[in-house]
mmCIF file of C-alpha atoms in Angstrom:
data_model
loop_
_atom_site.group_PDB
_atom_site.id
_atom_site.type_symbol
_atom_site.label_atom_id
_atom_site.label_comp_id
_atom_site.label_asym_id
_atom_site.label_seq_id
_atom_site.Cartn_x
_atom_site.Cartn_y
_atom_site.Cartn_z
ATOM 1 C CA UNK X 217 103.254 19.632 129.349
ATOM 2 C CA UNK X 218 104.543 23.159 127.773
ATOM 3 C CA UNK X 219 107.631 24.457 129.478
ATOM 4 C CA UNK X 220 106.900 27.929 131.448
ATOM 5 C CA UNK X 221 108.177 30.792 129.764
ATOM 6 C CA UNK X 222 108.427 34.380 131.238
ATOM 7 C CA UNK X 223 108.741 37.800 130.421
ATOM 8 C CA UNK X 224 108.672 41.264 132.346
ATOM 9 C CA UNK X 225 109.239 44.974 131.895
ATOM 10 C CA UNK X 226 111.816 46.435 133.996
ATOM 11 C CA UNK X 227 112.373 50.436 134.546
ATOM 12 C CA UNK X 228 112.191 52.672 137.597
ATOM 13 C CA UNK X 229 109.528 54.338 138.570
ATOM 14 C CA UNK X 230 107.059 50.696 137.074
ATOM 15 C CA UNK X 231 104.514 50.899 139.637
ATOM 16 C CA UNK X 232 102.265 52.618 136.725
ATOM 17 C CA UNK X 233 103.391 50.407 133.632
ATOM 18 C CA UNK X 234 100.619 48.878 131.571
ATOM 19 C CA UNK X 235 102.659 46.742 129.959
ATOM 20 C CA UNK X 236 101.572 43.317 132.368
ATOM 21 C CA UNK X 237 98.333 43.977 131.298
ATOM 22 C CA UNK X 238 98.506 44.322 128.042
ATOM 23 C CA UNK X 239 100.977 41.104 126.683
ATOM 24 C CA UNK X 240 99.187 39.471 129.672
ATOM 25 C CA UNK X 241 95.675 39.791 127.708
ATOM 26 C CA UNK X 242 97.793 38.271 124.377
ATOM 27 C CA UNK X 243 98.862 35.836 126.236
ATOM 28 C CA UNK X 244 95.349 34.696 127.037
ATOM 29 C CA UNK X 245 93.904 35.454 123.778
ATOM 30 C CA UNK X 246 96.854 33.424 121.676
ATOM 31 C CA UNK X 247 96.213 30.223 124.680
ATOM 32 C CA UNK X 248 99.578 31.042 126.202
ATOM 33 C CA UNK X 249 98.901 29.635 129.565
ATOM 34 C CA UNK X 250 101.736 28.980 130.536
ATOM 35 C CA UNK X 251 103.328 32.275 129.767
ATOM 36 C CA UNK X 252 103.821 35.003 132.762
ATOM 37 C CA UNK X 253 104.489 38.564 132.270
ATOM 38 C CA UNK X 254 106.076 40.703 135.611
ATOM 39 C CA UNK X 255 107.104 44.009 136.512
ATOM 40 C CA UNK X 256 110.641 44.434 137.531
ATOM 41 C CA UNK X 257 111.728 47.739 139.795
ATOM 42 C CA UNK X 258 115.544 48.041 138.019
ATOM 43 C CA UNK X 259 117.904 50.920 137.603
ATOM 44 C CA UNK X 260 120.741 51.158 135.755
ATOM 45 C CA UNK X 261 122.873 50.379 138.861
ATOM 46 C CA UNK X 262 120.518 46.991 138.966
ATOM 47 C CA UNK X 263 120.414 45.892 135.180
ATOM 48 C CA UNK X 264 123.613 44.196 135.041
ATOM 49 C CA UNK X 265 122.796 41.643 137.961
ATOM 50 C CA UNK X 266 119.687 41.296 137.404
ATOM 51 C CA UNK X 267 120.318 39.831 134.096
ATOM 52 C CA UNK X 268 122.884 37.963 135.296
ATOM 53 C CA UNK X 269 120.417 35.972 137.563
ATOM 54 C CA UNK X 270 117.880 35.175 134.640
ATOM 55 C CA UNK X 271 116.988 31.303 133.626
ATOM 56 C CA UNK X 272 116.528 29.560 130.414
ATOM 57 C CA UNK X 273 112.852 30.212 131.279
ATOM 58 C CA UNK X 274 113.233 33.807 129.962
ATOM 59 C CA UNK X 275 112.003 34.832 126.614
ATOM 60 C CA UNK X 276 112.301 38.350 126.652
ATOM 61 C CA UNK X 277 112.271 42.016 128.441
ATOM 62 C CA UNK X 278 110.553 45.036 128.005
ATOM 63 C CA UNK X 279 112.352 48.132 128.704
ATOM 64 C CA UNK X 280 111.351 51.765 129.615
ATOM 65 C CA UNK X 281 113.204 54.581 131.887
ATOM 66 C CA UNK X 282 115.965 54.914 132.586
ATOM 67 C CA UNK X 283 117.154 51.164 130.791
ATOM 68 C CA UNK X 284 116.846 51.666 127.021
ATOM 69 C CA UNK X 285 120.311 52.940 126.594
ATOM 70 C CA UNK X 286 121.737 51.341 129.374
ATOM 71 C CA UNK X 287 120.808 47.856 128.486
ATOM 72 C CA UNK X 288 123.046 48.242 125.201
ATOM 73 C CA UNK X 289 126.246 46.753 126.535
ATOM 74 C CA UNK X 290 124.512 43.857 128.001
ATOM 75 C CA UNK X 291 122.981 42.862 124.427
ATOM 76 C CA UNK X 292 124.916 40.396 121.766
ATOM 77 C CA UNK X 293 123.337 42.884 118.999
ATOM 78 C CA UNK X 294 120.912 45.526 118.089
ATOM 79 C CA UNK X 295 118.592 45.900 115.157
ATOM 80 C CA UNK X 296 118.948 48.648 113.118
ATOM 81 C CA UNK X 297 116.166 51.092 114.446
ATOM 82 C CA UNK X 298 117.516 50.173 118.110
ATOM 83 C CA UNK X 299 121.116 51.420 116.831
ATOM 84 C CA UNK X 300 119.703 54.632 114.884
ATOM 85 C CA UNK X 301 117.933 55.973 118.561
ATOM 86 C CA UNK X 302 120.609 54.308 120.577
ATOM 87 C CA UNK X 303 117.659 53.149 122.903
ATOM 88 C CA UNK X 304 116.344 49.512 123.129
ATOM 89 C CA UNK X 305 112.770 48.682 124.355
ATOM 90 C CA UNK X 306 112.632 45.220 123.641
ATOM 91 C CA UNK X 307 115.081 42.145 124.948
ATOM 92 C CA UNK X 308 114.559 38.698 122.991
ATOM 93 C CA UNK X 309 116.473 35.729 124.441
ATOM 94 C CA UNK X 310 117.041 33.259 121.599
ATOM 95 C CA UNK X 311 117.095 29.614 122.383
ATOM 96 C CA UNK X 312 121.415 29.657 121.695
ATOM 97 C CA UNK X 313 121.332 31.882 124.722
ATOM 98 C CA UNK X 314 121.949 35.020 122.617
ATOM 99 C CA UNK X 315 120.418 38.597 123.839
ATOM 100 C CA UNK X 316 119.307 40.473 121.014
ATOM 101 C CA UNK X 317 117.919 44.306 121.482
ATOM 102 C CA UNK X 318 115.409 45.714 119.355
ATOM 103 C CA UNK X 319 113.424 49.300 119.562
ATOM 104 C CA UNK X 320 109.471 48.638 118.529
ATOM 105 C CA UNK X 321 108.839 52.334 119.695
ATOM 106 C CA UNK X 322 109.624 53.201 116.318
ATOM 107 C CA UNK X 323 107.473 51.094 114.547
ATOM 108 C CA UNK X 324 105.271 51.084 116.974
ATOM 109 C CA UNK X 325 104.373 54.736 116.226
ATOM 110 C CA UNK X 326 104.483 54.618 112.383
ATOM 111 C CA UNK X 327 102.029 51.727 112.477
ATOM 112 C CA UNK X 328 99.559 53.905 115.253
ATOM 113 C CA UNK X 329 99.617 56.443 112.476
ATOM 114 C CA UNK X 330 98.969 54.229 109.906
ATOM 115 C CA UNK X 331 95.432 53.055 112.203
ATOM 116 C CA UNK X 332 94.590 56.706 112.186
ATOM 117 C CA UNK X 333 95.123 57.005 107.955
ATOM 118 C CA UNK X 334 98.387 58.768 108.266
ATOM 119 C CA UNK X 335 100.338 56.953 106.130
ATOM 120 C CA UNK X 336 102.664 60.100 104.316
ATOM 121 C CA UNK X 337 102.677 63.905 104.795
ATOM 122 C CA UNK X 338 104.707 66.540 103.919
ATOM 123 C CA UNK X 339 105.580 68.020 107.118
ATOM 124 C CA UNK X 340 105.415 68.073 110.691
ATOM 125 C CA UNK X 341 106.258 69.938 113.786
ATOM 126 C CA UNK X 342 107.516 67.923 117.054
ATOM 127 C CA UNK X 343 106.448 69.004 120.224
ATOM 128 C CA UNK X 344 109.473 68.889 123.173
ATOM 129 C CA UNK X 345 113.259 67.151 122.778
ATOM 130 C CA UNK X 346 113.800 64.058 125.126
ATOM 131 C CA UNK X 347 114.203 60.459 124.041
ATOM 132 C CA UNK X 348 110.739 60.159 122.571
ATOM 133 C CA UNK X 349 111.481 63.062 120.073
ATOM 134 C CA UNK X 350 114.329 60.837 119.118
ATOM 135 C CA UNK X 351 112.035 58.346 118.425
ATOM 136 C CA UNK X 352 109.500 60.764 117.008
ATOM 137 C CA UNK X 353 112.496 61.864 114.376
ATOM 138 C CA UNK X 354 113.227 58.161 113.469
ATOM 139 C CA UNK X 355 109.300 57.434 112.737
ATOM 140 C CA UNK X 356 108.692 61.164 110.677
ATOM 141 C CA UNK X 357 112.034 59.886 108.728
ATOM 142 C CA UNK X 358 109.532 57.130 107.075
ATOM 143 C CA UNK X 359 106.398 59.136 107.087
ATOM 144 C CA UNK X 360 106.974 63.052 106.708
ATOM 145 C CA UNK X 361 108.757 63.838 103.258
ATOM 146 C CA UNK X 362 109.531 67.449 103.643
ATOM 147 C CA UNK X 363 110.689 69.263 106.849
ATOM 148 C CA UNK X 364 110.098 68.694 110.775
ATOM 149 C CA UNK X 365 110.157 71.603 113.236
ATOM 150 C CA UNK X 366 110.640 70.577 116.870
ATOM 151 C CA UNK X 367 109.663 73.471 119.293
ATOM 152 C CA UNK X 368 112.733 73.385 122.524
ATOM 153 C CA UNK X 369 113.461 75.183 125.395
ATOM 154 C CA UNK X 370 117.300 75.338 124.919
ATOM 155 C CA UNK X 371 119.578 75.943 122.475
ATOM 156 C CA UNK X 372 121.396 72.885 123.774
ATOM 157 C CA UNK X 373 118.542 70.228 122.932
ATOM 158 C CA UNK X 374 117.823 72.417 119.540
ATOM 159 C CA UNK X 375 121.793 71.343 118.767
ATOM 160 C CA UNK X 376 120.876 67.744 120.063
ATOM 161 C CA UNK X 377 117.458 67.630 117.633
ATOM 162 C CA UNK X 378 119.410 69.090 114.353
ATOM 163 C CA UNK X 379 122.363 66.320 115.308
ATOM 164 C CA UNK X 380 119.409 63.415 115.225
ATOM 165 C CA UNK X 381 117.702 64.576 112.392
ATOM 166 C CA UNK X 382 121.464 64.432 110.430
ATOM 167 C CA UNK X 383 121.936 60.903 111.659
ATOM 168 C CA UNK X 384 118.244 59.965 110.882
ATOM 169 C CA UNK X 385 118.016 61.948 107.617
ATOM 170 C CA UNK X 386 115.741 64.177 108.254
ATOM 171 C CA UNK X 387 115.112 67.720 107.659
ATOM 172 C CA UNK X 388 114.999 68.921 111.046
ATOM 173 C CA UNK X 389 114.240 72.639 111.659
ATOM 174 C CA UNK X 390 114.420 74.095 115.597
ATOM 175 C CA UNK X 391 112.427 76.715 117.199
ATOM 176 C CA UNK X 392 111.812 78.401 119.995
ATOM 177 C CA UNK X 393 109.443 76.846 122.924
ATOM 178 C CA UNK X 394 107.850 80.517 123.190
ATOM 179 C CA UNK X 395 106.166 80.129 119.606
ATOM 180 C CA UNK X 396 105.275 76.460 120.618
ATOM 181 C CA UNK X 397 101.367 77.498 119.451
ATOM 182 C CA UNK X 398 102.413 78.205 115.454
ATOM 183 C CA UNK X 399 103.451 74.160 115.315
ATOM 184 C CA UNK X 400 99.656 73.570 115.958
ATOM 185 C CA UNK X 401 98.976 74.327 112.131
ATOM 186 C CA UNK X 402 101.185 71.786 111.137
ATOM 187 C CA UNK X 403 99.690 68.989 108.927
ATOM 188 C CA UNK X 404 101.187 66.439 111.767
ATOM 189 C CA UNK X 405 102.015 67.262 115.117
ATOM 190 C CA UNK X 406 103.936 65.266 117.206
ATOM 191 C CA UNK X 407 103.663 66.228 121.047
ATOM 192 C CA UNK X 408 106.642 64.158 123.210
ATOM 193 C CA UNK X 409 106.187 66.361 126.467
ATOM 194 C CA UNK X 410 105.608 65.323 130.579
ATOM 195 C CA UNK X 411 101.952 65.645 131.544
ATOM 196 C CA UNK X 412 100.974 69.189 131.563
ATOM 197 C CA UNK X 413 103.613 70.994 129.365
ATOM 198 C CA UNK X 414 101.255 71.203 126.521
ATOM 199 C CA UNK X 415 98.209 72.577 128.397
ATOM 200 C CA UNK X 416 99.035 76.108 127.774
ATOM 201 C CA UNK X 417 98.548 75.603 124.039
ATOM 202 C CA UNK X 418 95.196 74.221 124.253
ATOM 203 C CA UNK X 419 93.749 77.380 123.596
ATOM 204 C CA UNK X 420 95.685 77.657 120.383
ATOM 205 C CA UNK X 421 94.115 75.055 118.266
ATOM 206 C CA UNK X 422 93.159 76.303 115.128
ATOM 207 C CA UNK X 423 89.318 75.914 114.041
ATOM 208 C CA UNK X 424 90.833 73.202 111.528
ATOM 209 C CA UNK X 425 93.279 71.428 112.729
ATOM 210 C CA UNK X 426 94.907 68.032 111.499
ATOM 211 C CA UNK X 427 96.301 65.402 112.862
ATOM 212 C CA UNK X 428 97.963 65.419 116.703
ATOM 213 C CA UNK X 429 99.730 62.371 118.283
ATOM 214 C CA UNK X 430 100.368 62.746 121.914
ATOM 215 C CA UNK X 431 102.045 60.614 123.372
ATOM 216 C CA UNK X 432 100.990 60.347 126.956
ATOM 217 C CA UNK X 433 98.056 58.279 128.033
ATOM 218 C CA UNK X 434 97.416 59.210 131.622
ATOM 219 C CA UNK X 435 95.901 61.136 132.643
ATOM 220 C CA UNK X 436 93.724 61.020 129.389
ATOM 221 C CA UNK X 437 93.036 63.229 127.497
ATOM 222 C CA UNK X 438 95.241 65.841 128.019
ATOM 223 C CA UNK X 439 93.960 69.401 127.901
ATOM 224 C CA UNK X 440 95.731 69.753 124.467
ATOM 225 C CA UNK X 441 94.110 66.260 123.230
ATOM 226 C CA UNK X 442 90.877 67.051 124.206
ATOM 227 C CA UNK X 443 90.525 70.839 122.746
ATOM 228 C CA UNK X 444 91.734 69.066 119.626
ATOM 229 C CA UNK X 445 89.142 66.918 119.593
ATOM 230 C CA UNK X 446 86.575 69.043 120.093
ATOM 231 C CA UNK X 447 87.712 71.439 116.924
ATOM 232 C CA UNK X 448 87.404 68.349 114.702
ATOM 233 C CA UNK X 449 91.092 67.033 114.200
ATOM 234 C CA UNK X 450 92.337 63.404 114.465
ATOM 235 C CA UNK X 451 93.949 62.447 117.555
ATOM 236 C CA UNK X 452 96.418 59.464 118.033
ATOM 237 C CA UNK X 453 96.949 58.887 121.624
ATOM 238 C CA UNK X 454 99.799 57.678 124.034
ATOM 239 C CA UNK X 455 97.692 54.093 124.046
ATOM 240 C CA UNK X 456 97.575 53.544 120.457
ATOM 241 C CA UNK X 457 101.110 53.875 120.848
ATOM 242 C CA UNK X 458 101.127 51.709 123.846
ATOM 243 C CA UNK X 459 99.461 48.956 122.239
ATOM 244 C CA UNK X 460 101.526 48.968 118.819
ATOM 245 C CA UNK X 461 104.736 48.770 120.329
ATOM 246 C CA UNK X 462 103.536 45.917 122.875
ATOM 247 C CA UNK X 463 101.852 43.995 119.916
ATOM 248 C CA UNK X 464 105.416 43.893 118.290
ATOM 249 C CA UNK X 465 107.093 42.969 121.848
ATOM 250 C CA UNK X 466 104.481 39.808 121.856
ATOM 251 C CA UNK X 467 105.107 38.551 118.730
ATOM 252 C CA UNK X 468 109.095 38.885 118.823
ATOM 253 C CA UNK X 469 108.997 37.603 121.886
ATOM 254 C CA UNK X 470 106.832 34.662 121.651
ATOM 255 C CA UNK X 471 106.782 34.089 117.728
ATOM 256 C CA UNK X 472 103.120 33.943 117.588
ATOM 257 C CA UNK X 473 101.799 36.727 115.141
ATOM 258 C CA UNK X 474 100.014 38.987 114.268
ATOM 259 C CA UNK X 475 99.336 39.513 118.154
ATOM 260 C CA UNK X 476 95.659 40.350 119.199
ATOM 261 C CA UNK X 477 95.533 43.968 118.838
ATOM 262 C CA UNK X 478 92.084 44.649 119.717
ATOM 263 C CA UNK X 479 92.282 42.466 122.732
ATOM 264 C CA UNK X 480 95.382 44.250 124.163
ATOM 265 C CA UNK X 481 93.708 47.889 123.242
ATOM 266 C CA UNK X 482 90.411 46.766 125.541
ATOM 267 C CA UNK X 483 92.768 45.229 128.357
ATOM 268 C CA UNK X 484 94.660 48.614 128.628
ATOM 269 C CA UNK X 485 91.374 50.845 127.603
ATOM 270 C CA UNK X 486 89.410 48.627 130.869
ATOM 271 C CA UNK X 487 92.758 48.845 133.128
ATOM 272 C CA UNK X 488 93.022 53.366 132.481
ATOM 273 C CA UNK X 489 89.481 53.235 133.043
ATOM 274 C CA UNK X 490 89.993 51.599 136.853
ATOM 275 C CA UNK X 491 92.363 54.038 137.617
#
């Protein structure tokens, strides 16, 4: 009889996290029965005991907000792309009782680019400055070869954007959030906002546009996504996203790969679709 294993995703709010769903629907489709995937309400005052009360039974964590830089001290190690963000998604317990962190939000979005047949471009512009634009930056750094604009409100997170795009070698440009509507012409645009910041540029899309990657998935589409669509361009959405990242989580965290994509993209398409 197989040992149980389990794994969970821990952040505050979680109510809304997709995440059971979707490694729950790899763990059917790989015959993982005896797998279980949770959701954990944890804040940063709550990571460090609830780690300390986790069994041998634990294979690995999912992180979101506000966990993926607090987790760090916690950890035995970091990859490389956890340590260029300073944010870690993704806890793998090895069986020597280690805690390694790794960050598949990077990957995650170079490879839902990749679906969508963007595999190199020249430039880009990056909607917003939080800790997905960080992300956003570390992804352009192995897909955009020339220079990245990121439209901010301040001129404190344009100082925080230039200082990641040093450390992640990459030719970051700032601008102002008032002329938000010129990044639209960009051959990539990367849009990292809350629901509803990006609304107000919907009726900038150009007649041709490119390529946009939002990364929010609900409510979906957003007013941006959708005007987008209609004008032609290519659209990645927060769910491609979703899905890469969680595809990478499965097979780290399980060792079974390549995870079932398509089955994970109709479990979270079928679960949006209920709400």
């Amino acid at each position: 009889m197989s040992t149980a294993r389990r794994a969970a995703v821990l952040g505050s709010p979680i109510a809304h996290s997709l995440s059971p769903v979707l490694h729950r629907a790899a763990y059917e489709e790989l015959g993982l029965t005896h797998w279980s995937y949770d959701r954990f309400e944890v804040d940063e005052a709550g990571l460090p005991a609830f780690f300390a009360g986790l069994g041998p039974e634990w294979a690995g964590l999912s992180l979101t907000m506000p966990l993926k830089r607090a987790v760090i001290p916690l950890l035995d190690a970091i990859s490389d792309t956890a340590a260029s963000v300073e944010a870690v998604n993704t806890v793998v317990f090895t069986e020597d009782g280690r805690r390694l962190g790794d960050n598949t939000d990077v990957p995650g979005m170079v490879a839902a680019l990749r679906e969508h047949g963007i595999e190199q471009v020249g430039s880009a512009a990056v909607l917003g400055a939080g800790a997905t634009a960080s992300s956003a930056l570390a992804a352009l750094a192995r897909v955009c070869t020339g220079e990245v604009v990121v439209y901010v409100r301040s001129e404190a997170r344009a100082a925080e954007m230039r200082q990641w795009g040093e450390r992640l070698d990459v030719e970051v440009r700032t601008a102002d959030w008032a002329d938000a509507a010129e990044a639209l012409r960009a051959p990539l645009v990367i849009a990292t906002t809350p629901a509803g910041t990006t609304d107000a540029l919907a009726g900038a899309v150009p007649e041709r546009p490119a390529t946009l990657f939002d990364v929010l998935y609900d409510p979906w589409p957003t007013a941006l996504a959708a005007r987008w669509s209609m004008a032609g361009g290519a659209v990645v959405s927060g769910l491609d996203l979703l899905v890469h990242q969680a595809v990478l989580q499965v097979e780290q965290m399980t060792g079974h790969a390549p995870a079932p994509l398509d089955a994970m993209r109709r479990a979270g398409e079928k679960a949006l679709a209920g709400r």
